[in-house]
């Protein structure tokens, strides 16, 4: 019997205008939703009670999408085009929807949280280990780097 894998995360990647969908996949795990700001400490003459803290550079952690499926080979085609230099630096914008258990009018799970990404670029693609005796997912892991992470309102 096939193993049931709950796909709770819908990842969609678009052209810059977010009108033309280029890639969509469903994953059971997403890691790396993290932003870090490194503060800059400034020492001011005559101020003996600590340093002044200023906003420093922001860094975004690479996203790792695990155990996923997609209807087409669109994620692979994007990764392949970037790595072969056919579309060097072909960056997309995207969303990661956290799907809840409540259904909308079309019988689809409603999103409870939506993360928006800008200037996304694939850096690693890992397919499943192939075995005729095991049920596998189409994509084991794909790693994405990005230049922006924003929490949007889930509209369903």
PDB file of C-alpha atoms in Angstrom, residues 27-82:
ATOM      1  CA  UNK A  27       5.478  19.784  -0.122  1.00  0.00           C
ATOM      2  CA  UNK A  28       5.252  18.065   3.246  1.00  0.00           C
ATOM      3  CA  UNK A  29       8.023  20.140   4.860  1.00  0.00           C
ATOM      4  CA  UNK A  30       9.491  23.630   4.408  1.00  0.00           C
ATOM      5  CA  UNK A  31      12.494  24.779   6.435  1.00  0.00           C
ATOM      6  CA  UNK A  32      14.446  28.031   6.420  1.00  0.00           C
ATOM      7  CA  UNK A  33      11.716  30.625   6.907  1.00  0.00           C
ATOM      8  CA  UNK A  34      14.198  32.815   8.743  1.00  0.00           C
ATOM      9  CA  UNK A  35      15.444  36.395   8.511  1.00  0.00           C
ATOM     10  CA  UNK A  36      18.346  37.715  10.565  1.00  0.00           C
ATOM     11  CA  UNK A  37      19.337  41.346  11.007  1.00  0.00           C
ATOM     12  CA  UNK A  38      22.881  41.879  12.214  1.00  0.00           C
ATOM     13  CA  UNK A  39      22.957  45.046  14.337  1.00  0.00           C
ATOM     14  CA  UNK A  40      25.881  47.446  14.105  1.00  0.00           C
ATOM     15  CA  UNK A  41      27.297  48.725  17.363  1.00  0.00           C
ATOM     16  CA  UNK A  42      28.587  52.299  17.353  1.00  0.00           C
ATOM     17  CA  UNK A  43      30.766  53.640  20.139  1.00  0.00           C
ATOM     18  CA  UNK A  44      30.094  57.286  20.797  1.00  0.00           C
ATOM     19  CA  UNK A  45      32.687  59.450  22.492  1.00  0.00           C
ATOM     20  CA  UNK A  46      31.616  60.550  25.969  1.00  0.00           C
ATOM     21  CA  UNK A  47      28.935  57.876  26.182  1.00  0.00           C
ATOM     22  CA  UNK A  48      30.138  55.433  28.800  1.00  0.00           C
ATOM     23  CA  UNK A  49      26.873  53.556  29.287  1.00  0.00           C
ATOM     24  CA  UNK A  50      26.962  51.064  26.400  1.00  0.00           C
ATOM     25  CA  UNK A  51      27.019  51.286  22.650  1.00  0.00           C
ATOM     26  CA  UNK A  52      24.445  52.711  20.258  1.00  0.00           C
ATOM     27  CA  UNK A  53      22.770  49.949  18.250  1.00  0.00           C
ATOM     28  CA  UNK A  54      21.927  50.574  14.591  1.00  0.00           C
ATOM     29  CA  UNK A  55      20.209  48.440  12.002  1.00  0.00           C
ATOM     30  CA  UNK A  56      22.663  46.315  10.041  1.00  0.00           C
ATOM     31  CA  UNK A  57      22.475  44.040   7.033  1.00  0.00           C
ATOM     32  CA  UNK A  58      19.576  41.612   6.704  1.00  0.00           C
ATOM     33  CA  UNK A  59      20.269  37.996   5.733  1.00  0.00           C
ATOM     34  CA  UNK A  60      17.785  35.426   4.476  1.00  0.00           C
ATOM     35  CA  UNK A  61      18.249  31.723   5.194  1.00  0.00           C
ATOM     36  CA  UNK A  62      17.973  29.367   2.181  1.00  0.00           C
ATOM     37  CA  UNK A  63      14.629  27.572   1.980  1.00  0.00           C
ATOM     38  CA  UNK A  64      14.569  23.792   1.781  1.00  0.00           C
ATOM     39  CA  UNK A  65      11.381  22.255   0.389  1.00  0.00           C
ATOM     40  CA  UNK A  66      11.128  18.554   1.242  1.00  0.00           C
ATOM     41  CA  UNK A  67       9.103  15.601  -0.031  1.00  0.00           C
ATOM     42  CA  UNK A  68       7.108  17.271  -2.745  1.00  0.00           C
ATOM     43  CA  UNK A  69       5.104  16.646  -5.873  1.00  0.00           C
ATOM     44  CA  UNK A  70       4.338  18.738  -8.905  1.00  0.00           C
ATOM     45  CA  UNK A  71       2.197  17.899 -11.931  1.00  0.00           C
ATOM     46  CA  UNK A  72       4.789  18.922 -14.467  1.00  0.00           C
ATOM     47  CA  UNK A  73       8.547  18.969 -14.632  1.00  0.00           C
ATOM     48  CA  UNK A  74       8.422  22.747 -14.216  1.00  0.00           C
ATOM     49  CA  UNK A  75      10.586  22.966 -11.077  1.00  0.00           C
ATOM     50  CA  UNK A  76      13.221  20.736 -12.656  1.00  0.00           C
ATOM     51  CA  UNK A  77      13.087  22.675 -15.943  1.00  0.00           C
ATOM     52  CA  UNK A  78      13.687  25.944 -14.055  1.00  0.00           C
ATOM     53  CA  UNK A  79      16.594  24.472 -12.074  1.00  0.00           C
ATOM     54  CA  UNK A  80      18.068  22.893 -15.214  1.00  0.00           C
ATOM     55  CA  UNK A  81      17.833  26.128 -17.217  1.00  0.00           C
ATOM     56  CA  UNK A  82      19.554  28.121 -14.464  1.00  0.00           C
TER      57      UNK A  82
END
